[in-house]
mmCIF file of C-alpha atoms and ligand atoms in Angstrom:
data_model
loop_
_atom_site.group_PDB
_atom_site.id
_atom_site.type_symbol
_atom_site.label_atom_id
_atom_site.label_comp_id
_atom_site.label_asym_id
_atom_site.label_seq_id
_atom_site.Cartn_x
_atom_site.Cartn_y
_atom_site.Cartn_z
ATOM 1 C CA MET A 1 37.315 -36.340 -9.057
ATOM 2 C CA PRO A 2 39.327 -39.091 -10.538
ATOM 3 C CA LEU A 3 40.701 -39.841 -13.955
ATOM 4 C CA VAL A 4 38.065 -40.114 -16.341
ATOM 5 C CA ASN A 5 37.614 -41.588 -19.992
ATOM 6 C CA THR A 6 37.012 -39.242 -22.911
ATOM 7 C CA THR A 7 33.319 -39.983 -23.451
ATOM 8 C CA GLU A 8 31.479 -37.259 -21.426
ATOM 9 C CA MET A 9 34.327 -34.582 -22.455
ATOM 10 C CA PHE A 10 33.563 -35.443 -26.119
ATOM 11 C CA LYS A 11 29.702 -35.595 -26.007
ATOM 12 C CA LYS A 12 29.685 -32.322 -24.384
ATOM 13 C CA ALA A 13 32.511 -30.845 -26.835
ATOM 14 C CA TYR A 14 30.525 -32.205 -29.953
ATOM 15 C CA THR A 15 27.524 -30.198 -28.904
ATOM 16 C CA GLY A 16 29.010 -27.451 -27.409
ATOM 17 C CA GLY A 17 31.200 -26.739 -30.652
ATOM 18 C CA TYR A 18 34.427 -26.710 -28.874
ATOM 19 C CA ALA A 19 37.404 -29.207 -28.575
ATOM 20 C CA ILE A 20 39.460 -30.699 -25.589
ATOM 21 C CA GLY A 21 43.359 -30.064 -25.996
ATOM 22 C CA ALA A 22 45.509 -33.290 -25.658
ATOM 23 C CA PHE A 23 48.824 -32.303 -24.459
ATOM 24 C CA ASN A 24 51.749 -34.726 -24.411
ATOM 25 C CA VAL A 25 53.451 -35.306 -21.257
ATOM 26 C CA ASN A 26 57.109 -36.274 -20.440
ATOM 27 C CA ASN A 27 58.085 -34.835 -17.084
ATOM 28 C CA MET A 28 56.553 -33.237 -14.229
ATOM 29 C CA GLU A 29 57.143 -29.492 -15.321
ATOM 30 C CA ILE A 30 54.874 -29.961 -18.428
ATOM 31 C CA VAL A 31 51.955 -31.821 -16.268
ATOM 32 C CA GLN A 32 52.032 -29.004 -13.583
ATOM 33 C CA GLY A 33 52.039 -26.053 -16.460
ATOM 34 C CA ILE A 34 49.262 -27.763 -18.440
ATOM 35 C CA THR A 35 46.943 -28.416 -15.491
ATOM 36 C CA GLU A 36 47.420 -25.170 -13.643
ATOM 37 C CA ALA A 37 46.625 -23.732 -16.858
ATOM 38 C CA CYS A 38 43.277 -25.856 -17.253
ATOM 39 C CA SER A 39 42.410 -25.366 -13.364
ATOM 40 C CA GLU A 40 42.543 -22.125 -13.747
ATOM 41 C CA LEU A 41 40.238 -21.699 -16.657
ATOM 42 C CA LYS A 42 38.065 -24.821 -15.789
ATOM 43 C CA ALA A 43 38.759 -26.752 -18.894
ATOM 44 C CA PRO A 44 38.569 -30.292 -19.505
ATOM 45 C CA VAL A 45 42.075 -32.062 -20.491
ATOM 46 C CA ILE A 46 43.569 -35.302 -21.704
ATOM 47 C CA LEU A 47 47.125 -35.786 -20.986
ATOM 48 C CA GLN A 48 48.607 -38.066 -23.229
ATOM 49 C CA VAL A 49 51.771 -40.309 -23.287
ATOM 50 C CA SER A 50 53.441 -41.434 -26.432
ATOM 51 C CA ALA A 51 54.897 -44.817 -26.718
ATOM 52 C CA GLY A 52 58.419 -42.683 -26.332
ATOM 53 C CA ALA A 53 57.776 -41.128 -23.584
ATOM 54 C CA ARG A 54 56.742 -44.153 -21.697
ATOM 55 C CA LYS A 55 60.278 -45.239 -22.533
ATOM 56 C CA TYR A 56 61.949 -41.851 -21.703
ATOM 57 C CA ALA A 57 60.108 -41.385 -18.349
ATOM 58 C CA ASN A 58 59.035 -45.161 -17.640
ATOM 59 C CA HIS A 59 55.070 -45.758 -17.122
ATOM 60 C CA THR A 60 54.644 -45.474 -13.413
ATOM 61 C CA TYR A 61 56.835 -42.078 -13.116
ATOM 62 C CA LEU A 62 54.500 -40.746 -15.768
ATOM 63 C CA THR A 63 51.039 -42.526 -14.306
ATOM 64 C CA LYS A 64 51.915 -40.916 -11.020
ATOM 65 C CA LEU A 65 52.570 -37.644 -12.193
ATOM 66 C CA VAL A 66 49.261 -37.839 -13.935
ATOM 67 C CA GLU A 67 47.835 -39.310 -10.623
ATOM 68 C CA ALA A 68 49.132 -36.255 -8.534
ATOM 69 C CA ALA A 69 48.154 -33.778 -11.371
ATOM 70 C CA VAL A 70 44.518 -35.513 -10.515
ATOM 71 C CA ILE A 71 44.997 -34.967 -6.551
ATOM 72 C CA GLU A 72 46.059 -30.971 -6.884
ATOM 73 C CA ASN A 73 43.279 -30.282 -9.737
ATOM 74 C CA PRO A 74 39.982 -31.864 -8.187
ATOM 75 C CA ASP A 75 37.780 -29.787 -10.109
ATOM 76 C CA ILE A 76 38.695 -30.271 -13.678
ATOM 77 C CA PRO A 77 38.304 -33.804 -15.869
ATOM 78 C CA ILE A 78 41.451 -35.084 -16.849
ATOM 79 C CA ALA A 79 41.950 -38.239 -19.082
ATOM 80 C CA LEU A 80 45.373 -39.939 -19.252
ATOM 81 C CA HIS A 81 45.565 -41.386 -23.134
ATOM 82 C CA LEU A 82 47.810 -43.240 -24.724
ATOM 83 C CA ASP A 83 49.086 -41.383 -27.793
ATOM 84 C CA HIS A 84 49.902 -43.325 -31.188
ATOM 85 C CA GLY A 85 49.688 -46.882 -29.699
ATOM 86 C CA PRO A 86 51.227 -49.106 -32.351
ATOM 87 C CA SER A 87 50.031 -52.189 -31.201
ATOM 88 C CA TYR A 88 47.293 -54.530 -28.950
ATOM 89 C CA GLU A 89 50.074 -55.734 -26.752
ATOM 90 C CA LEU A 90 51.125 -51.874 -25.891
ATOM 91 C CA CYS A 91 47.473 -50.419 -25.544
ATOM 92 C CA LYS A 92 46.522 -53.772 -23.311
ATOM 93 C CA ASP A 93 49.667 -52.689 -21.051
ATOM 94 C CA CYS A 94 48.563 -49.270 -20.788
ATOM 95 C CA ILE A 95 44.846 -50.223 -19.862
ATOM 96 C CA ASP A 96 46.207 -52.388 -17.562
ATOM 97 C CA GLY A 97 48.170 -49.974 -16.146
ATOM 98 C CA GLY A 98 45.746 -47.318 -15.188
ATOM 99 C CA PHE A 99 45.163 -45.347 -18.667
ATOM 100 C CA THR A 100 41.552 -44.380 -19.276
ATOM 101 C CA SER A 101 42.033 -43.964 -22.698
ATOM 102 C CA VAL A 102 44.287 -45.096 -25.791
ATOM 103 C CA MET A 103 44.757 -44.772 -29.352
ATOM 104 C CA PHE A 104 45.686 -47.725 -31.626
ATOM 105 C CA ASP A 105 47.279 -46.326 -34.617
ATOM 106 C CA GLY A 106 47.048 -48.688 -37.263
ATOM 107 C CA SER A 107 47.058 -46.062 -39.886
ATOM 108 C CA SER A 108 50.354 -47.056 -41.699
ATOM 109 C CA LYS A 109 48.533 -51.110 -41.854
ATOM 110 C CA PRO A 110 46.468 -52.400 -44.535
ATOM 111 C CA TYR A 111 43.141 -51.260 -44.279
ATOM 112 C CA GLU A 112 41.881 -55.065 -42.890
ATOM 113 C CA GLU A 113 44.739 -55.402 -40.279
ATOM 114 C CA ASN A 114 44.166 -51.874 -39.021
ATOM 115 C CA VAL A 115 40.083 -52.802 -38.694
ATOM 116 C CA GLU A 116 41.185 -56.407 -37.151
ATOM 117 C CA GLU A 117 43.464 -54.950 -34.626
ATOM 118 C CA ALA A 118 41.555 -51.553 -33.577
ATOM 119 C CA ARG A 119 38.695 -54.048 -33.066
ATOM 120 C CA LYS A 120 40.266 -56.130 -30.887
ATOM 121 C CA VAL A 121 41.743 -53.139 -28.633
ATOM 122 C CA ALA A 122 38.286 -51.661 -28.495
ATOM 123 C CA GLN A 123 36.733 -55.169 -27.256
ATOM 124 C CA TYR A 124 39.537 -55.176 -24.888
ATOM 125 C CA ALA A 125 39.377 -51.643 -23.623
ATOM 126 C CA HIS A 126 35.514 -51.769 -23.150
ATOM 127 C CA LYS A 127 35.658 -54.016 -20.645
ATOM 128 C CA TYR A 128 37.364 -51.773 -18.471
ATOM 129 C CA ASN A 129 35.415 -48.644 -19.464
ATOM 130 C CA VAL A 130 38.405 -47.170 -21.333
ATOM 131 C CA THR A 131 37.873 -45.357 -24.749
ATOM 132 C CA VAL A 132 39.569 -45.781 -27.606
ATOM 133 C CA GLU A 133 40.640 -43.357 -30.656
ATOM 134 C CA ALA A 134 41.834 -45.024 -33.771
ATOM 135 C CA GLU A 135 43.287 -43.392 -37.136
ATOM 136 C CA LEU A 136 42.250 -43.497 -41.056
ATOM 137 C CA GLY A 137 44.618 -42.085 -43.183
ATOM 138 C CA GLN A 138 48.145 -40.831 -42.932
ATOM 139 C CA LEU A 139 50.005 -37.611 -41.691
ATOM 140 C CA ALA A 140 53.118 -36.518 -42.606
ATOM 141 C CA GLY A 141 55.821 -36.040 -40.236
ATOM 142 C CA ILE A 142 57.633 -37.744 -37.342
ATOM 143 C CA GLU A 143 55.533 -39.670 -34.934
ATOM 144 C CA ASP A 144 56.546 -41.960 -32.259
ATOM 145 C CA GLU A 145 59.743 -43.993 -33.956
ATOM 146 C CA VAL A 146 57.423 -43.851 -37.307
ATOM 147 C CA SER A 147 58.712 -41.400 -39.627
ATOM 148 C CA VAL A 148 56.248 -40.700 -42.995
ATOM 149 C CA ASP A 149 57.587 -38.886 -45.586
ATOM 150 C CA ALA A 150 55.167 -36.170 -47.302
ATOM 151 C CA ASP A 151 54.803 -38.031 -50.399
ATOM 152 C CA LYS A 152 53.611 -40.952 -48.383
ATOM 153 C CA ALA A 153 51.263 -39.314 -46.311
ATOM 154 C CA HIS A 154 47.374 -39.289 -47.822
ATOM 155 C CA PHE A 155 44.153 -37.658 -46.509
ATOM 156 C CA THR A 156 41.299 -39.775 -45.061
ATOM 157 C CA ASP A 157 38.909 -41.486 -47.356
ATOM 158 C CA PRO A 158 35.491 -40.276 -46.219
ATOM 159 C CA ALA A 159 34.142 -43.306 -47.991
ATOM 160 C CA GLN A 160 35.962 -45.553 -45.427
ATOM 161 C CA VAL A 161 34.966 -44.205 -42.121
ATOM 162 C CA GLN A 162 31.562 -45.442 -41.519
ATOM 163 C CA ASP A 163 32.763 -49.209 -42.205
ATOM 164 C CA PHE A 164 35.377 -48.399 -40.171
ATOM 165 C CA VAL A 165 33.909 -47.363 -37.157
ATOM 166 C CA THR A 166 31.148 -49.771 -37.246
ATOM 167 C CA ARG A 167 33.106 -52.728 -37.440
ATOM 168 C CA THR A 168 35.894 -51.685 -34.823
ATOM 169 C CA GLY A 169 33.600 -50.299 -32.393
ATOM 170 C CA VAL A 170 36.146 -47.476 -31.442
ATOM 171 C CA ASP A 171 35.220 -44.242 -29.698
ATOM 172 C CA SER A 172 36.599 -41.503 -31.603
ATOM 173 C CA LEU A 173 38.866 -41.310 -35.324
ATOM 174 C CA ALA A 174 41.638 -39.640 -35.818
ATOM 175 C CA ILE A 175 41.476 -38.150 -39.786
ATOM 176 C CA ALA A 176 44.111 -36.766 -41.793
ATOM 177 C CA ILE A 177 43.126 -33.436 -43.444
ATOM 178 C CA GLY A 178 46.776 -31.805 -44.266
ATOM 179 C CA THR A 179 48.158 -31.316 -40.929
ATOM 180 C CA SER A 180 51.118 -33.324 -39.807
ATOM 181 C CA HIS A 181 53.668 -33.879 -37.077
ATOM 182 C CA GLY A 182 56.273 -31.802 -35.965
ATOM 183 C CA ALA A 183 57.316 -28.121 -36.557
ATOM 184 C CA TYR A 184 57.498 -28.265 -40.497
ATOM 185 C CA LYS A 185 54.317 -28.439 -41.651
ATOM 186 C CA PHE A 186 53.928 -26.590 -44.380
ATOM 187 C CA LYS A 187 56.956 -25.424 -46.961
ATOM 188 C CA PRO A 188 58.054 -21.525 -46.730
ATOM 189 C CA GLY A 189 55.679 -19.479 -49.015
ATOM 190 C CA GLN A 190 53.062 -22.520 -49.349
ATOM 191 C CA LYS A 191 49.735 -21.342 -48.138
ATOM 192 C CA PRO A 192 48.577 -23.376 -45.155
ATOM 193 C CA GLN A 193 45.845 -25.379 -46.084
ATOM 194 C CA LEU A 194 43.387 -27.923 -44.467
ATOM 195 C CA ARG A 195 40.832 -29.959 -46.194
ATOM 196 C CA PHE A 196 37.591 -28.854 -44.276
ATOM 197 C CA ASP A 197 35.431 -30.578 -47.425
ATOM 198 C CA ILE A 198 36.823 -33.991 -45.830
ATOM 199 C CA LEU A 199 36.218 -33.311 -42.487
ATOM 200 C CA LYS A 200 32.634 -31.701 -43.393
ATOM 201 C CA GLU A 201 31.886 -35.282 -45.368
ATOM 202 C CA VAL A 202 33.176 -37.502 -42.364
ATOM 203 C CA ALA A 203 31.015 -35.975 -39.940
ATOM 204 C CA GLU A 204 27.826 -35.956 -42.645
ATOM 205 C CA ARG A 205 28.925 -39.858 -42.579
ATOM 206 C CA LEU A 206 29.319 -39.977 -38.784
ATOM 207 C CA PRO A 207 26.470 -37.699 -36.979
ATOM 208 C CA GLY A 208 27.420 -36.789 -33.859
ATOM 209 C CA PHE A 209 31.003 -39.194 -33.533
ATOM 210 C CA PRO A 210 33.969 -37.307 -32.072
ATOM 211 C CA ILE A 211 36.937 -36.546 -34.678
ATOM 212 C CA VAL A 212 40.361 -35.998 -33.616
ATOM 213 C CA LEU A 213 43.250 -33.874 -35.123
ATOM 214 C CA HIS A 214 46.941 -34.856 -34.858
ATOM 215 C CA GLY A 215 49.656 -32.828 -35.770
ATOM 216 C CA ALA A 216 47.532 -29.631 -34.748
ATOM 217 C CA SER A 217 50.318 -27.313 -33.071
ATOM 218 C CA SER A 218 50.742 -23.597 -34.491
ATOM 219 C CA VAL A 219 54.082 -23.862 -34.086
ATOM 220 C CA ILE A 220 54.033 -20.105 -32.351
ATOM 221 C CA PRO A 221 55.900 -17.563 -33.980
ATOM 222 C CA GLU A 222 56.999 -15.811 -31.261
ATOM 223 C CA PHE A 223 58.748 -18.828 -29.860
ATOM 224 C CA VAL A 224 60.239 -20.054 -32.910
ATOM 225 C CA GLN A 225 61.677 -16.403 -33.275
ATOM 226 C CA GLN A 226 63.091 -16.661 -29.689
ATOM 227 C CA ILE A 227 64.744 -19.704 -30.049
ATOM 228 C CA ASN A 228 66.435 -18.696 -33.368
ATOM 229 C CA GLN A 229 67.479 -15.365 -31.470
ATOM 230 C CA TYR A 230 69.037 -17.227 -28.936
ATOM 231 C CA GLY A 231 71.273 -19.634 -30.616
ATOM 232 C CA GLY A 232 68.470 -22.334 -32.172
ATOM 233 C CA GLN A 233 68.625 -23.132 -35.853
ATOM 234 C CA MET A 234 64.878 -23.581 -36.953
ATOM 235 C CA PRO A 235 64.474 -21.411 -39.826
ATOM 236 C CA ASP A 236 61.052 -21.950 -41.561
ATOM 237 C CA ALA A 237 59.071 -23.766 -38.969
ATOM 238 C CA ILE A 238 55.674 -23.269 -39.363
ATOM 239 C CA GLY A 239 52.396 -24.704 -37.988
ATOM 240 C CA ILE A 240 48.466 -24.655 -38.410
ATOM 241 C CA PRO A 241 46.759 -21.182 -38.116
ATOM 242 C CA GLU A 242 44.575 -20.889 -35.110
ATOM 243 C CA GLU A 243 41.739 -19.579 -36.808
ATOM 244 C CA MET A 244 41.789 -22.803 -38.711
ATOM 245 C CA LEU A 245 42.085 -25.144 -35.469
ATOM 246 C CA ARG A 246 39.351 -22.837 -33.986
ATOM 247 C CA GLU A 247 36.893 -23.704 -37.193
ATOM 248 C CA ALA A 248 37.644 -27.427 -36.766
ATOM 249 C CA ALA A 249 36.916 -27.212 -33.181
ATOM 250 C CA LYS A 250 33.448 -25.722 -34.024
ATOM 251 C CA MET A 251 32.673 -28.585 -36.563
ATOM 252 C CA ALA A 252 33.156 -32.371 -35.419
ATOM 253 C CA VAL A 253 36.881 -32.028 -33.795
ATOM 254 C CA CYS A 254 36.542 -32.718 -30.069
ATOM 255 C CA LYS A 255 40.249 -33.532 -29.404
ATOM 256 C CA ILE A 256 43.007 -31.155 -30.989
ATOM 257 C CA ASN A 257 46.426 -32.529 -30.402
ATOM 258 C CA VAL A 258 49.466 -30.739 -29.197
ATOM 259 C CA ASP A 259 53.225 -31.329 -28.322
ATOM 260 C CA SER A 260 55.396 -29.326 -30.795
ATOM 261 C CA ASP A 261 53.968 -25.760 -29.263
ATOM 262 C CA LEU A 262 54.691 -27.574 -25.603
ATOM 263 C CA ARG A 263 58.084 -28.298 -26.930
ATOM 264 C CA LEU A 264 58.934 -24.795 -28.544
ATOM 265 C CA ALA A 265 57.662 -23.092 -25.084
ATOM 266 C CA MET A 266 59.880 -24.752 -23.356
ATOM 267 C CA THR A 267 62.766 -24.600 -25.265
ATOM 268 C CA ALA A 268 62.530 -20.940 -26.051
ATOM 269 C CA THR A 269 62.309 -20.185 -22.425
ATOM 270 C CA ILE A 270 65.145 -22.192 -21.488
ATOM 271 C CA ARG A 271 67.614 -20.659 -24.398
ATOM 272 C CA LYS A 272 66.782 -17.211 -23.502
ATOM 273 C CA TYR A 273 67.291 -17.865 -19.626
ATOM 274 C CA PHE A 274 70.768 -19.784 -20.240
ATOM 275 C CA ALA A 275 71.727 -16.581 -22.915
ATOM 276 C CA GLU A 276 70.880 -14.244 -20.341
ATOM 277 C CA ASN A 277 71.828 -15.931 -17.089
ATOM 278 C CA PRO A 278 75.266 -17.945 -18.306
ATOM 279 C CA SER A 279 76.501 -18.456 -14.378
ATOM 280 C CA HIS A 280 73.227 -19.970 -13.183
ATOM 281 C CA PHE A 281 73.301 -23.940 -12.910
ATOM 282 C CA ASP A 282 70.255 -24.693 -10.712
ATOM 283 C CA PRO A 283 67.413 -26.461 -13.043
ATOM 284 C CA ARG A 284 64.710 -24.975 -10.975
ATOM 285 C CA GLN A 285 65.936 -21.517 -12.255
ATOM 286 C CA TYR A 286 65.343 -22.513 -15.787
ATOM 287 C CA LEU A 287 62.873 -25.067 -15.350
ATOM 288 C CA GLY A 288 60.508 -22.697 -13.389
ATOM 289 C CA PRO A 289 60.199 -20.056 -16.224
ATOM 290 C CA ALA A 290 59.639 -22.909 -18.529
ATOM 291 C CA ARG A 291 56.560 -24.337 -16.826
ATOM 292 C CA THR A 292 54.849 -21.157 -16.783
ATOM 293 C CA ALA A 293 55.746 -20.621 -20.280
ATOM 294 C CA ILE A 294 53.790 -23.581 -20.919
ATOM 295 C CA LYS A 295 51.038 -22.722 -18.640
ATOM 296 C CA ASN A 296 50.719 -19.404 -20.410
ATOM 297 C CA MET A 297 50.694 -20.896 -23.646
ATOM 298 C CA VAL A 298 47.750 -23.531 -22.667
ATOM 299 C CA GLU A 299 45.900 -20.879 -21.032
ATOM 300 C CA HIS A 300 46.155 -18.923 -24.566
ATOM 301 C CA LYS A 301 45.198 -22.236 -26.739
ATOM 302 C CA ILE A 302 42.103 -22.918 -24.330
ATOM 303 C CA ASN A 303 41.072 -19.292 -24.826
ATOM 304 C CA VAL A 304 41.613 -18.974 -28.634
ATOM 305 C CA VAL A 305 41.903 -22.242 -30.317
ATOM 306 C CA LEU A 306 39.983 -24.772 -28.111
ATOM 307 C CA GLY A 307 37.046 -22.708 -26.579
ATOM 308 C CA CYS A 308 36.905 -25.069 -23.715
ATOM 309 C CA ALA A 309 37.269 -22.557 -20.725
ATOM 310 C CA GLY A 310 34.577 -23.094 -18.125
ATOM 311 C CA LYS A 311 33.591 -26.733 -19.371
ATOM 312 C CA ALA A 312 35.056 -28.604 -17.022
HETATM 313 O O1 G3H B 401 52.563 -37.652 -32.144
HETATM 314 C C1 G3H B 401 54.185 -37.117 -31.874
HETATM 315 C C2 G3H B 401 53.909 -36.830 -30.522
HETATM 316 O O2 G3H B 401 54.416 -35.482 -30.934
HETATM 317 C C3 G3H B 401 54.963 -37.610 -29.556
HETATM 318 O O3 G3H B 401 56.254 -37.584 -29.910
HETATM 319 O O4 G3H B 401 56.829 -39.823 -30.056
HETATM 320 O O5 G3H B 401 58.736 -37.979 -29.766
HETATM 321 O O6 G3H B 401 57.293 -38.665 -27.754
HETATM 322 P P1 G3H B 401 57.067 -38.627 -29.440
HETATM 323 P P1 13P B 402 52.351 -31.422 -33.252
HETATM 324 O O1 13P B 402 53.803 -31.958 -33.371
HETATM 325 O O2 13P B 402 51.545 -30.676 -34.018
HETATM 326 O O3 13P B 402 52.320 -31.028 -31.859
HETATM 327 O O4 13P B 402 51.212 -32.888 -32.789
HETATM 328 C C1 13P B 402 51.248 -33.818 -31.613
HETATM 329 C C2 13P B 402 50.618 -35.142 -31.916
HETATM 330 O O5 13P B 402 49.844 -35.200 -32.911
HETATM 331 C C3 13P B 402 50.448 -35.951 -30.619
HETATM 332 O O6 13P B 402 50.022 -37.457 -31.157
HETATM 333 ZN ZN1 ZN B 403 49.830 -37.483 -33.638
#
């Protein structure tokens, strides 16, 4: 099947009590590892490209890699999504360039500016059957070229969501309930917590409407341990516990964003490989196992966190 937008995926996910994995892609091995896992488990998937990924790998290379994945995995729905689009112009560029879904991220802007620009993006996107995600509330951590200090982050105000969605016409909404971008989501000794009360209130105010969780990597401890064992320095890296993500997926959360866990899988595998094979220098020798580690990690997520196996 051709690239799809997120409408059907989210409709089924909402009613089925599961979530779609949205994985950030930056190169061929990442695209292959993710889609091989999804294909084997018959899971729908969103491949997302950040502004930084687009700068790094180039729009054409990334879209062609994703198109290749669509050809190689014809049995599963795949959406190509812009992650954290900072402006109308970038969203338009991606819509014109073949993306089937875009996020306009106006979460750091004043409310009325966020509304106005998201509305403009949705109006343009919908002419081309492209779905739009927007964000209310602000996550801590580093997202594409924007670094948000923990003290500047704030939870989504449920009282705003109805007004925002009605006035903008967006198709899904990312909310801030305690997740954050990157590998250091909680302080050591701090008990990981998410504001499920906010998620519940948002869902009550927007019945049937798909909610998105950014910053949702589990920062898988085995990878962190392996990185540290083989020369890395990532002390105190902590993510969102898997059972909390599963809980969110059973509620209104239809899209769970994962980038850090892909980075950790790849880095842990390559560090170990180099330590054990110091004389090797063919990139295929270490990128191959890194791709397999990504595939295994994504399969685990589909089974344990997302619950979307067999939903293609
Ligand atoms: O939300 C942020 C994603 O992890 C993308 O990160 O902007 O470094 O590609 P990036
Ligand atoms: P993580 O850093 O938790 O993987 O979040 C990724 C993300 O939200 C991409 O938009
Ligand atoms: Zn994000």
